[in-house]
Amino acid sequence: MSAALYLCLHLRDFAAQAAARAHPELRKRPLLILAGAPPLEYVFGLNDAAWQQGVTMGMSRVQAESFEGMTILGRERAREDDAFTELITFANHVSPRMQAIAAPEEKSSAATLILDVSNSERLLGAAGRIAHSFL
């Protein structure tokens, strides 16, 4: 019997990832997702390219617009829900023993899944290969 093996998948900025999934041309560009009602809009999600330029979560729209080259989109909850459903479907193909610890919510863009991949090396490969299949 092999040891228990779990895969933790944490998506820090799921809203930005869902937007990039819908608009592949934005994947390499700095991308911000805004939430809230004008004039109190704030950065709800961002990708790594925006983060590397110094944008932070919670920043106001005016502050975010001061950074050059940013693509700014409004939050689309339906798009996030569709992407999360697709993620769950894919995760169930990897392991039927899966638990969603955190899903995108009104105040948080993070998503976290825990998958039990014990005894799946023959089917899915080594643990590192399983983890890279999600990238």
Tab-separated table of N, CA, C and O in Angstrom:
chain	number	residue	atom	x	y	z
A	1	MET	N	0.845	-1.186	0.000
A	1	MET	CA	0.000	0.000	0.000
A	1	MET	C	0.887	1.245	0.000
A	1	MET	O	1.826	1.339	0.764
A	2	SER	N	0.598	2.189	-0.874
A	2	SER	CA	1.396	3.409	-0.925
A	2	SER	C	0.841	4.447	0.043
A	2	SER	O	-0.288	4.357	0.505
A	3	ALA	N	1.670	5.430	0.326
A	3	ALA	CA	1.277	6.497	1.246
A	3	ALA	C	0.202	7.370	0.605
A	3	ALA	O	0.086	7.454	-0.616
A	4	ALA	N	-0.550	8.031	1.456
A	4	ALA	CA	-1.566	8.968	0.968
A	4	ALA	C	-0.885	10.105	0.220
A	4	ALA	O	0.176	10.576	0.612
A	5	LEU	N	-1.480	10.510	-0.864
A	5	LEU	CA	-0.917	11.583	-1.683
A	5	LEU	C	-2.054	12.523	-2.082
A	5	LEU	O	-3.037	12.098	-2.686
A	6	TYR	N	-1.906	13.781	-1.708
A	6	TYR	CA	-2.926	14.772	-1.998
A	6	TYR	C	-2.336	15.882	-2.850
A	6	TYR	O	-1.176	16.242	-2.711
A	7	LEU	N	-3.154	16.410	-3.717
A	7	LEU	CA	-2.776	17.530	-4.562
A	7	LEU	C	-3.635	18.715	-4.149
A	7	LEU	O	-4.862	18.629	-4.132
A	8	CYS	N	-2.984	19.804	-3.776
A	8	CYS	CA	-3.693	21.029	-3.421
A	8	CYS	C	-3.529	22.007	-4.580
A	8	CYS	O	-2.413	22.349	-4.970
A	9	LEU	N	-4.623	22.439	-5.124
A	9	LEU	CA	-4.623	23.387	-6.234
A	9	LEU	C	-5.221	24.697	-5.730
A	9	LEU	O	-6.409	24.758	-5.405
A	10	HIS	N	-4.380	25.723	-5.619
A	10	HIS	CA	-4.846	27.027	-5.138
A	10	HIS	C	-4.704	28.045	-6.262
A	10	HIS	O	-3.615	28.253	-6.794
A	11	LEU	N	-5.803	28.643	-6.630
A	11	LEU	CA	-5.833	29.667	-7.684
A	11	LEU	C	-6.069	31.007	-7.003
A	11	LEU	O	-7.187	31.331	-6.615
A	12	ARG	N	-4.996	31.767	-6.854
A	12	ARG	CA	-5.019	33.007	-6.087
A	12	ARG	C	-5.987	34.044	-6.672
A	12	ARG	O	-6.738	34.682	-5.954
A	13	ASP	N	-5.951	34.230	-7.971
A	13	ASP	CA	-6.775	35.247	-8.628
A	13	ASP	C	-7.633	34.596	-9.702
A	13	ASP	O	-7.398	34.773	-10.899
A	14	PHE	N	-8.613	33.857	-9.257
A	14	PHE	CA	-9.436	33.094	-10.180
A	14	PHE	C	-10.199	33.993	-11.149
A	14	PHE	O	-10.381	33.637	-12.307
A	15	ALA	N	-10.624	35.165	-10.721
A	15	ALA	CA	-11.379	36.075	-11.607
A	15	ALA	C	-10.532	36.477	-12.817
A	15	ALA	O	-11.021	36.492	-13.949
A	16	ALA	N	-9.250	36.773	-12.591
A	16	ALA	CA	-8.360	37.144	-13.703
A	16	ALA	C	-8.091	35.936	-14.593
A	16	ALA	O	-8.023	36.060	-15.822
A	17	GLN	N	-7.949	34.760	-14.002
A	17	GLN	CA	-7.714	33.558	-14.790
A	17	GLN	C	-8.932	33.202	-15.633
A	17	GLN	O	-8.800	32.766	-16.774
A	18	ALA	N	-10.128	33.389	-15.086
A	18	ALA	CA	-11.348	33.123	-15.850
A	18	ALA	C	-11.471	34.103	-17.019
A	18	ALA	O	-11.878	33.715	-18.118
A	19	ALA	N	-11.096	35.359	-16.800
A	19	ALA	CA	-11.139	36.353	-17.883
A	19	ALA	C	-10.120	36.011	-18.968
A	19	ALA	O	-10.416	36.118	-20.163
A	20	ALA	N	-8.935	35.571	-18.568
A	20	ALA	CA	-7.907	35.199	-19.542
A	20	ALA	C	-8.325	33.955	-20.315
A	20	ALA	O	-7.979	33.802	-21.488
A	21	ARG	N	-9.066	33.068	-19.676
A	21	ARG	CA	-9.594	31.879	-20.361
A	21	ARG	C	-10.577	32.298	-21.451
A	21	ARG	O	-10.586	31.759	-22.549
A	22	ALA	N	-11.387	33.308	-21.166
A	22	ALA	CA	-12.378	33.794	-22.130
A	22	ALA	C	-11.741	34.648	-23.224
A	22	ALA	O	-12.264	34.717	-24.332
A	23	HIS	N	-10.625	35.300	-22.911
A	23	HIS	CA	-9.930	36.181	-23.851
A	23	HIS	C	-8.455	35.789	-23.899
A	23	HIS	O	-7.618	36.441	-23.257
A	24	PRO	N	-8.094	34.735	-24.636
A	24	PRO	CA	-6.705	34.245	-24.651
A	24	PRO	C	-5.671	35.297	-25.037
A	24	PRO	O	-4.522	35.219	-24.605
A	25	GLU	N	-6.056	36.285	-25.794
A	25	GLU	CA	-5.107	37.329	-26.205
A	25	GLU	C	-4.625	38.171	-25.024
A	25	GLU	O	-3.626	38.882	-25.120
A	26	LEU	N	-5.313	38.090	-23.885
A	26	LEU	CA	-4.951	38.875	-22.701
A	26	LEU	C	-4.032	38.138	-21.737
A	26	LEU	O	-3.627	38.702	-20.724
A	27	ARG	N	-3.688	36.891	-22.024
A	27	ARG	CA	-2.941	36.067	-21.064
A	27	ARG	C	-1.582	36.634	-20.700
A	27	ARG	O	-1.131	36.481	-19.578
A	28	LYS	N	-0.895	37.260	-21.615
A	28	LYS	CA	0.454	37.779	-21.351
A	28	LYS	C	0.463	39.269	-21.013
A	28	LYS	O	1.485	39.812	-20.636
A	29	ARG	N	-0.675	39.922	-21.151
A	29	ARG	CA	-0.756	41.353	-20.889
A	29	ARG	C	-1.197	41.602	-19.451
A	29	ARG	O	-1.898	40.789	-18.871
A	30	PRO	N	-0.828	42.753	-18.875
A	30	PRO	CA	-1.307	43.085	-17.528
A	30	PRO	C	-2.837	43.225	-17.532
A	30	PRO	O	-3.394	43.971	-18.332
A	31	LEU	N	-3.491	42.491	-16.665
A	31	LEU	CA	-4.950	42.415	-16.654
A	31	LEU	C	-5.480	42.649	-15.249
A	31	LEU	O	-5.009	42.045	-14.289
A	32	LEU	N	-6.464	43.537	-15.145
A	32	LEU	CA	-7.134	43.832	-13.882
A	32	LEU	C	-8.617	43.534	-13.995
A	32	LEU	O	-9.222	43.794	-15.034
A	33	ILE	N	-9.177	43.028	-12.926
A	33	ILE	CA	-10.620	42.825	-12.838
A	33	ILE	C	-11.125	43.755	-11.740
A	33	ILE	O	-10.640	43.722	-10.604
A	34	LEU	N	-12.082	44.598	-12.090
A	34	LEU	CA	-12.660	45.537	-11.128
A	34	LEU	C	-14.006	45.033	-10.619
A	34	LEU	O	-14.769	44.419	-11.356
A	35	ALA	N	-14.262	45.307	-9.360
A	35	ALA	CA	-15.566	45.005	-8.748
A	35	ALA	C	-16.039	46.276	-8.053
A	35	ALA	O	-15.283	47.226	-7.874
A	36	GLY	N	-17.286	46.266	-7.646
A	36	GLY	CA	-17.847	47.428	-6.969
A	36	GLY	C	-18.575	48.336	-7.941
A	36	GLY	O	-18.465	48.201	-9.151
A	37	ALA	N	-19.318	49.247	-7.367
A	37	ALA	CA	-20.095	50.190	-8.170
A	37	ALA	C	-19.337	51.514	-8.288
A	37	ALA	O	-18.706	51.959	-7.332
A	38	PRO	N	-19.396	52.154	-9.488
A	38	PRO	CA	-18.748	53.456	-9.638
A	38	PRO	C	-19.332	54.443	-8.628
A	38	PRO	O	-20.516	54.368	-8.331
A	39	PRO	N	-18.599	55.309	-8.090
A	39	PRO	CA	-17.171	55.566	-8.286
A	39	PRO	C	-16.275	54.788	-7.320
A	39	PRO	O	-15.106	55.106	-7.173
A	40	LEU	N	-16.811	53.768	-6.671
A	40	LEU	CA	-16.045	53.031	-5.667
A	40	LEU	C	-15.505	51.699	-6.192
A	40	LEU	O	-15.338	50.746	-5.428
A	41	GLU	N	-15.210	51.623	-7.486
A	41	GLU	CA	-14.664	50.390	-8.047
A	41	GLU	C	-13.258	50.152	-7.495
A	41	GLU	O	-12.515	51.094	-7.228
A	42	TYR	N	-12.917	48.881	-7.344
A	42	TYR	CA	-11.610	48.520	-6.800
A	42	TYR	C	-11.085	47.275	-7.514
A	42	TYR	O	-11.844	46.527	-8.121
A	43	VAL	N	-9.781	47.063	-7.427
A	43	VAL	CA	-9.156	45.902	-8.053
A	43	VAL	C	-9.556	44.662	-7.256
A	43	VAL	O	-9.228	44.536	-6.077
A	44	PHE	N	-10.256	43.778	-7.922
A	44	PHE	CA	-10.741	42.541	-7.313
A	44	PHE	C	-9.847	41.357	-7.686
A	44	PHE	O	-9.687	40.419	-6.928
A	45	GLY	N	-9.277	41.410	-8.881
A	45	GLY	CA	-8.405	40.343	-9.356
A	45	GLY	C	-7.372	40.912	-10.308
A	45	GLY	O	-7.601	41.936	-10.942
A	46	LEU	N	-6.224	40.260	-10.390
A	46	LEU	CA	-5.178	40.688	-11.298
A	46	LEU	C	-4.304	39.502	-11.647
A	46	LEU	O	-4.230	38.534	-10.906
A	47	ASN	N	-3.667	39.588	-12.802
A	47	ASN	CA	-2.763	38.507	-13.193
A	47	ASN	C	-1.336	38.854	-12.770
A	47	ASN	O	-1.065	39.939	-12.239
A	48	ASP	N	-0.413	37.921	-13.004
A	48	ASP	CA	0.979	38.129	-12.582
A	48	ASP	C	1.625	39.334	-13.263
A	48	ASP	O	2.418	40.045	-12.639
A	49	ALA	N	1.299	39.569	-14.531
A	49	ALA	CA	1.889	40.697	-15.253
A	49	ALA	C	1.511	42.030	-14.588
A	49	ALA	O	2.342	42.925	-14.465
A	50	ALA	N	0.274	42.153	-14.126
A	50	ALA	CA	-0.153	43.376	-13.431
A	50	ALA	C	0.481	43.447	-12.047
A	50	ALA	O	0.924	44.518	-11.610
A	51	TRP	N	0.552	42.326	-11.370
A	51	TRP	CA	1.155	42.282	-10.042
A	51	TRP	C	2.624	42.706	-10.101
A	51	TRP	O	3.100	43.447	-9.245
A	52	GLN	N	3.350	42.262	-11.132
A	52	GLN	CA	4.768	42.609	-11.279
A	52	GLN	C	4.980	44.098	-11.543
A	52	GLN	O	6.051	44.630	-11.264
A	53	GLN	N	3.953	44.775	-12.042
A	53	GLN	CA	4.061	46.222	-12.260
A	53	GLN	C	3.713	47.020	-11.012
A	53	GLN	O	3.812	48.234	-11.005
A	54	GLY	N	3.266	46.336	-9.954
A	54	GLY	CA	3.002	47.017	-8.696
A	54	GLY	C	1.539	47.206	-8.340
A	54	GLY	O	1.224	47.817	-7.324
A	55	VAL	N	0.647	46.688	-9.140
A	55	VAL	CA	-0.776	46.782	-8.831
A	55	VAL	C	-1.077	45.836	-7.668
A	55	VAL	O	-0.514	44.748	-7.590
A	56	THR	N	-1.952	46.255	-6.760
A	56	THR	CA	-2.315	45.408	-5.626
A	56	THR	C	-3.828	45.281	-5.519
A	56	THR	O	-4.579	46.131	-6.022
A	57	MET	N	-4.254	44.221	-4.860
A	57	MET	CA	-5.688	44.000	-4.633
A	57	MET	C	-6.235	45.140	-3.777
A	57	MET	O	-5.566	45.644	-2.880
A	58	GLY	N	-7.450	45.554	-4.088
A	58	GLY	CA	-8.105	46.595	-3.317
A	58	GLY	C	-7.802	48.010	-3.785
A	58	GLY	O	-8.421	48.964	-3.312
A	59	MET	N	-6.865	48.161	-4.689
A	59	MET	CA	-6.504	49.470	-5.224
A	59	MET	C	-7.728	50.071	-5.934
A	59	MET	O	-8.512	49.357	-6.534
A	60	SER	N	-7.899	51.374	-5.865
A	60	SER	CA	-9.037	52.010	-6.534
A	60	SER	C	-8.837	51.995	-8.052
A	60	SER	O	-7.718	51.825	-8.541
A	61	ARG	N	-9.922	52.217	-8.765
A	61	ARG	CA	-9.843	52.267	-10.230
A	61	ARG	C	-8.886	53.368	-10.683
A	61	ARG	O	-8.084	53.178	-11.580
A	62	VAL	N	-8.985	54.531	-10.041
A	62	VAL	CA	-8.135	55.664	-10.415
A	62	VAL	C	-6.660	55.297	-10.229
A	62	VAL	O	-5.825	55.587	-11.089
A	63	GLN	N	-6.332	54.653	-9.112
A	63	GLN	CA	-4.946	54.235	-8.886
A	63	GLN	C	-4.506	53.223	-9.944
A	63	GLN	O	-3.408	53.320	-10.480
A	64	ALA	N	-5.359	52.259	-10.247
A	64	ALA	CA	-5.017	51.210	-11.218
A	64	ALA	C	-4.830	51.782	-12.613
A	64	ALA	O	-3.960	51.333	-13.361
A	65	GLU	N	-5.637	52.784	-12.974
A	65	GLU	CA	-5.519	53.388	-14.297
A	65	GLU	C	-4.227	54.180	-14.475
A	65	GLU	O	-3.846	54.494	-15.595
A	66	SER	N	-3.535	54.474	-13.382
A	66	SER	CA	-2.279	55.217	-13.489
A	66	SER	C	-1.133	54.341	-14.008
A	66	SER	O	-0.091	54.865	-14.392
A	67	PHE	N	-1.320	53.035	-14.043
A	67	PHE	CA	-0.310	52.118	-14.575
A	67	PHE	C	-0.507	51.989	-16.084
A	67	PHE	O	-1.625	51.791	-16.553
A	68	GLU	N	0.581	52.073	-16.839
A	68	GLU	CA	0.487	52.002	-18.293
A	68	GLU	C	0.269	50.579	-18.775
A	68	GLU	O	0.773	49.626	-18.196
A	69	GLY	N	-0.498	50.467	-19.862
A	69	GLY	CA	-0.660	49.187	-20.537
A	69	GLY	C	-1.595	48.199	-19.877
A	69	GLY	O	-1.609	47.026	-20.236
A	70	MET	N	-2.366	48.636	-18.902
A	70	MET	CA	-3.283	47.729	-18.206
A	70	MET	C	-4.545	47.499	-19.028
A	70	MET	O	-5.099	48.433	-19.588
A	71	THR	N	-4.976	46.259	-19.085
A	71	THR	CA	-6.301	45.947	-19.614
A	71	THR	C	-7.211	45.840	-18.408
A	71	THR	O	-6.934	45.076	-17.482
A	72	ILE	N	-8.276	46.614	-18.413
A	72	ILE	CA	-9.173	46.665	-17.263
A	72	ILE	C	-10.540	46.145	-17.683
A	72	ILE	O	-11.144	46.649	-18.629
A	73	LEU	N	-11.004	45.125	-16.978
A	73	LEU	CA	-12.317	44.531	-17.237
A	73	LEU	C	-13.145	44.558	-15.963
A	73	LEU	O	-12.606	44.528	-14.858
A	74	GLY	N	-14.449	44.591	-16.139
A	74	GLY	CA	-15.347	44.476	-15.002
A	74	GLY	C	-15.536	43.011	-14.629
A	74	GLY	O	-15.355	42.115	-15.460
A	75	ARG	N	-15.882	42.767	-13.395
A	75	ARG	CA	-16.088	41.402	-12.931
A	75	ARG	C	-17.351	40.830	-13.564
A	75	ARG	O	-18.398	41.476	-13.594
A	76	GLU	N	-17.245	39.607	-14.072
A	76	GLU	CA	-18.392	38.889	-14.634
A	76	GLU	C	-18.535	37.582	-13.872
A	76	GLU	O	-17.832	36.619	-14.125
A	77	ARG	N	-19.457	37.577	-12.938
A	77	ARG	CA	-19.640	36.403	-12.064
A	77	ARG	C	-20.035	35.161	-12.862
A	77	ARG	O	-19.598	34.053	-12.552
A	78	ALA	N	-20.825	35.307	-13.905
A	78	ALA	CA	-21.233	34.152	-14.722
A	78	ALA	C	-20.020	33.511	-15.388
A	78	ALA	O	-19.927	32.277	-15.462
A	79	ARG	N	-19.081	34.323	-15.858
A	79	ARG	CA	-17.867	33.796	-16.464
A	79	ARG	C	-17.051	33.013	-15.443
A	79	ARG	O	-16.528	31.945	-15.731
A	80	GLU	N	-16.948	33.532	-14.228
A	80	GLU	CA	-16.225	32.840	-13.163
A	80	GLU	C	-16.905	31.516	-12.808
A	80	GLU	O	-16.226	30.501	-12.626
A	81	ASP	N	-18.220	31.534	-12.721
A	81	ASP	CA	-18.951	30.302	-12.390
A	81	ASP	C	-18.754	29.235	-13.463
A	81	ASP	O	-18.552	28.057	-13.148
A	82	ASP	N	-18.793	29.640	-14.732
A	82	ASP	CA	-18.566	28.689	-15.830
A	82	ASP	C	-17.153	28.105	-15.772
A	82	ASP	O	-16.959	26.903	-15.943
A	83	ALA	N	-16.165	28.957	-15.528
A	83	ALA	CA	-14.784	28.491	-15.451
A	83	ALA	C	-14.589	27.573	-14.251
A	83	ALA	O	-13.868	26.571	-14.334
A	84	PHE	N	-15.236	27.877	-13.132
A	84	PHE	CA	-15.105	27.029	-11.945
A	84	PHE	C	-15.758	25.666	-12.176
A	84	PHE	O	-15.213	24.636	-11.775
A	85	THR	N	-16.884	25.650	-12.860
A	85	THR	CA	-17.535	24.382	-13.202
A	85	THR	C	-16.627	23.540	-14.091
A	85	THR	O	-16.491	22.333	-13.894
A	86	GLU	N	-15.978	24.174	-15.053
A	86	GLU	CA	-15.050	23.458	-15.926
A	86	GLU	C	-13.846	22.934	-15.141
A	86	GLU	O	-13.378	21.814	-15.370
A	87	LEU	N	-13.348	23.719	-14.189
A	87	LEU	CA	-12.236	23.283	-13.347
A	87	LEU	C	-12.628	22.063	-12.517
A	87	LEU	O	-11.876	21.085	-12.427
A	88	ILE	N	-13.811	22.083	-11.938
A	88	ILE	CA	-14.299	20.950	-11.131
A	88	ILE	C	-14.433	19.711	-12.011
A	88	ILE	O	-14.060	18.600	-11.610
A	89	THR	N	-14.948	19.867	-13.205
A	89	THR	CA	-15.091	18.742	-14.138
A	89	THR	C	-13.735	18.142	-14.461
A	89	THR	O	-13.560	16.919	-14.431
A	90	PHE	N	-12.749	18.991	-14.752
A	90	PHE	CA	-11.402	18.504	-15.038
A	90	PHE	C	-10.805	17.805	-13.818
A	90	PHE	O	-10.218	16.731	-13.930
A	91	ALA	N	-10.973	18.401	-12.642
A	91	ALA	CA	-10.433	17.801	-11.417
A	91	ALA	C	-11.058	16.436	-11.151
A	91	ALA	O	-10.376	15.518	-10.687
A	92	ASN	N	-12.337	16.275	-11.459
A	92	ASN	CA	-12.992	14.979	-11.263
A	92	ASN	C	-12.445	13.919	-12.206
A	92	ASN	O	-12.529	12.731	-11.904
A	93	HIS	N	-11.878	14.315	-13.335
A	93	HIS	CA	-11.228	13.361	-14.229
A	93	HIS	C	-9.899	12.891	-13.645
A	93	HIS	O	-9.459	11.788	-13.923
A	94	VAL	N	-9.262	13.740	-12.855
A	94	VAL	CA	-8.004	13.381	-12.209
A	94	VAL	C	-8.263	12.501	-10.995
A	94	VAL	O	-7.597	11.503	-10.779
A	95	SER	N	-9.252	12.877	-10.195
A	95	SER	CA	-9.589	12.107	-8.995
A	95	SER	C	-11.052	12.323	-8.638
A	95	SER	O	-11.489	13.462	-8.489
A	96	PRO	N	-11.793	11.230	-8.463
A	96	PRO	CA	-13.177	11.395	-8.034
A	96	PRO	C	-13.275	11.808	-6.564
A	96	PRO	O	-14.323	12.253	-6.116
A	97	ARG	N	-12.177	11.675	-5.836
A	97	ARG	CA	-12.156	12.099	-4.430
A	97	ARG	C	-11.531	13.483	-4.373
A	97	ARG	O	-10.324	13.646	-4.292
A	98	MET	N	-12.384	14.475	-4.450
A	98	MET	CA	-11.962	15.859	-4.543
A	98	MET	C	-12.867	16.697	-3.665
A	98	MET	O	-14.050	16.394	-3.519
A	99	GLN	N	-12.292	17.736	-3.063
A	99	GLN	CA	-13.087	18.646	-2.255
A	99	GLN	C	-12.718	20.081	-2.601
A	99	GLN	O	-11.539	20.433	-2.656
A	100	ALA	N	-13.729	20.888	-2.856
A	100	ALA	CA	-13.512	22.318	-3.077
A	100	ALA	C	-13.488	22.987	-1.705
A	100	ALA	O	-14.489	22.991	-0.997
A	101	ILE	N	-12.342	23.490	-1.318
A	101	ILE	CA	-12.178	24.147	-0.022
A	101	ILE	C	-12.661	25.593	-0.107
A	101	ILE	O	-13.264	26.110	0.812
A	102	ALA	N	-12.362	26.242	-1.212
A	102	ALA	CA	-12.789	27.630	-1.415
A	102	ALA	C	-13.176	27.803	-2.871
A	102	ALA	O	-12.534	27.270	-3.759
A	103	ALA	N	-14.247	28.503	-3.095
A	103	ALA	CA	-14.717	28.816	-4.444
A	103	ALA	C	-14.828	30.334	-4.554
A	103	ALA	O	-14.954	31.018	-3.533
A	104	PRO	N	-14.757	30.866	-5.763
A	104	PRO	CA	-14.901	32.322	-5.914
A	104	PRO	C	-16.197	32.804	-5.258
A	104	PRO	O	-17.251	32.186	-5.409
A	105	GLU	N	-16.080	33.869	-4.491
A	105	GLU	CA	-17.210	34.420	-3.756
A	105	GLU	C	-17.364	35.902	-4.064
A	105	GLU	O	-16.608	36.466	-4.855
A	106	GLU	N	-18.276	36.524	-3.367
A	106	GLU	CA	-18.521	37.951	-3.556
A	106	GLU	C	-17.309	38.789	-3.167
A	106	GLU	O	-16.969	39.760	-3.820
A	107	LYS	N	-16.610	38.397	-2.094
A	107	LYS	CA	-15.491	39.191	-1.580
A	107	LYS	C	-14.120	38.594	-1.873
A	107	LYS	O	-13.116	39.199	-1.570
A	108	SER	N	-14.061	37.389	-2.434
A	108	SER	CA	-12.772	36.738	-2.667
A	108	SER	C	-12.741	36.092	-4.044
A	108	SER	O	-13.701	35.447	-4.458
A	109	SER	N	-11.612	36.224	-4.699
A	109	SER	CA	-11.449	35.650	-6.025
A	109	SER	C	-10.695	34.324	-5.991
A	109	SER	O	-10.465	33.714	-7.015
A	110	ALA	N	-10.307	33.858	-4.821
A	110	ALA	CA	-9.505	32.638	-4.719
A	110	ALA	C	-10.360	31.384	-4.857
A	110	ALA	O	-11.543	31.381	-4.534
A	111	ALA	N	-9.720	30.337	-5.346
A	111	ALA	CA	-10.348	29.021	-5.425
A	111	ALA	C	-9.301	27.997	-4.992
A	111	ALA	O	-8.139	28.098	-5.382
A	112	THR	N	-9.711	27.032	-4.179
A	112	THR	CA	-8.790	26.002	-3.703
A	112	THR	C	-9.474	24.645	-3.766
A	112	THR	O	-10.590	24.490	-3.278
A	113	LEU	N	-8.785	23.682	-4.377
A	113	LEU	CA	-9.284	22.313	-4.462
A	113	LEU	C	-8.245	21.384	-3.851
A	113	LEU	O	-7.039	21.597	-3.997
A	114	ILE	N	-8.712	20.342	-3.182
A	114	ILE	CA	-7.850	19.281	-2.667
A	114	ILE	C	-8.285	17.990	-3.353
A	114	ILE	O	-9.458	17.632	-3.328
A	115	LEU	N	-7.313	17.309	-3.987
A	115	LEU	CA	-7.598	16.055	-4.687
A	115	LEU	C	-6.794	14.928	-4.052
A	115	LEU	O	-5.604	15.100	-3.771
A	116	ASP	N	-7.435	13.814	-3.831
A	116	ASP	CA	-6.754	12.622	-3.341
A	116	ASP	C	-6.252	11.870	-4.566
A	116	ASP	O	-7.046	11.318	-5.328
A	117	VAL	N	-4.943	11.852	-4.769
A	117	VAL	CA	-4.352	11.179	-5.931
A	117	VAL	C	-3.544	9.953	-5.495
A	117	VAL	O	-2.674	9.484	-6.224
A	118	SER	N	-3.848	9.434	-4.309
A	118	SER	CA	-3.176	8.234	-3.814
A	118	SER	C	-3.404	7.080	-4.778
A	118	SER	O	-4.491	6.935	-5.347
A	119	ASN	N	-2.390	6.269	-4.963
A	119	ASN	CA	-2.461	5.070	-5.810
A	119	ASN	C	-2.817	5.367	-7.265
A	119	ASN	O	-3.375	4.517	-7.943
A	120	SER	N	-2.520	6.559	-7.744
A	120	SER	CA	-2.858	6.889	-9.126
A	120	SER	C	-1.623	7.045	-10.013
A	120	SER	O	-1.745	7.478	-11.150
A	121	GLU	N	-0.461	6.677	-9.504
A	121	GLU	CA	0.778	6.852	-10.263
A	121	GLU	C	0.754	6.082	-11.583
A	121	GLU	O	1.223	6.578	-12.602
A	122	ARG	N	0.218	4.881	-11.586
A	122	ARG	CA	0.193	4.090	-12.824
A	122	ARG	C	-0.714	4.724	-13.871
A	122	ARG	O	-0.455	4.656	-15.061
A	123	LEU	N	-1.768	5.337	-13.426
A	123	LEU	CA	-2.720	5.951	-14.349
A	123	LEU	C	-2.293	7.360	-14.768
A	123	LEU	O	-2.351	7.716	-15.951
A	124	LEU	N	-1.864	8.172	-13.812
A	124	LEU	CA	-1.609	9.589	-14.072
A	124	LEU	C	-0.141	9.979	-14.071
A	124	LEU	O	0.197	11.081	-14.468
A	125	GLY	N	0.731	9.110	-13.607
A	125	GLY	CA	2.151	9.424	-13.532
A	125	GLY	C	2.533	9.903	-12.145
A	125	GLY	O	1.735	9.886	-11.214
A	126	ALA	N	3.762	10.355	-12.033
A	126	ALA	CA	4.291	10.824	-10.747
A	126	ALA	C	3.555	12.084	-10.296
A	126	ALA	O	2.915	12.776	-11.091
A	127	ALA	N	3.673	12.374	-9.003
A	127	ALA	CA	2.971	13.519	-8.420
A	127	ALA	C	3.281	14.815	-9.152
A	127	ALA	O	2.384	15.629	-9.406
A	128	GLY	N	4.540	15.033	-9.518
A	128	GLY	CA	4.914	16.262	-10.243
A	128	GLY	C	4.221	16.364	-11.584
A	128	GLY	O	3.797	17.443	-11.995
A	129	ARG	N	4.085	15.256	-12.271
A	129	ARG	CA	3.406	15.261	-13.581
A	129	ARG	C	1.917	15.587	-13.416
A	129	ARG	O	1.341	16.318	-14.221
A	130	ILE	N	1.313	15.038	-12.375
A	130	ILE	CA	-0.097	15.332	-12.109
A	130	ILE	C	-0.278	16.827	-11.865
A	130	ILE	O	-1.161	17.472	-12.433
A	131	ALA	N	0.591	17.397	-11.026
A	131	ALA	CA	0.499	18.833	-10.708
A	131	ALA	C	0.677	19.677	-11.958
A	131	ALA	O	-0.058	20.649	-12.173
A	132	HIS	N	1.608	19.325	-12.836
A	132	HIS	CA	1.849	20.113	-14.053
A	132	HIS	C	0.711	19.997	-15.062
A	132	HIS	O	0.571	20.855	-15.923
A	133	SER	N	-0.115	18.986	-14.942
A	133	SER	CA	-1.243	18.860	-15.870
A	133	SER	C	-2.265	19.974	-15.657
A	133	SER	O	-3.058	20.273	-16.521
A	134	PHE	N	-2.219	20.621	-14.470
A	134	PHE	CA	-3.137	21.714	-14.173
A	134	PHE	C	-2.607	23.060	-14.636
A	134	PHE	O	-3.318	24.052	-14.616
A	135	LEU	N	-1.333	23.136	-15.001
A	135	LEU	CA	-0.754	24.439	-15.384
A	135	LEU	C	-1.173	24.874	-16.750
A	135	LEU	O	-1.536	24.230	-17.609
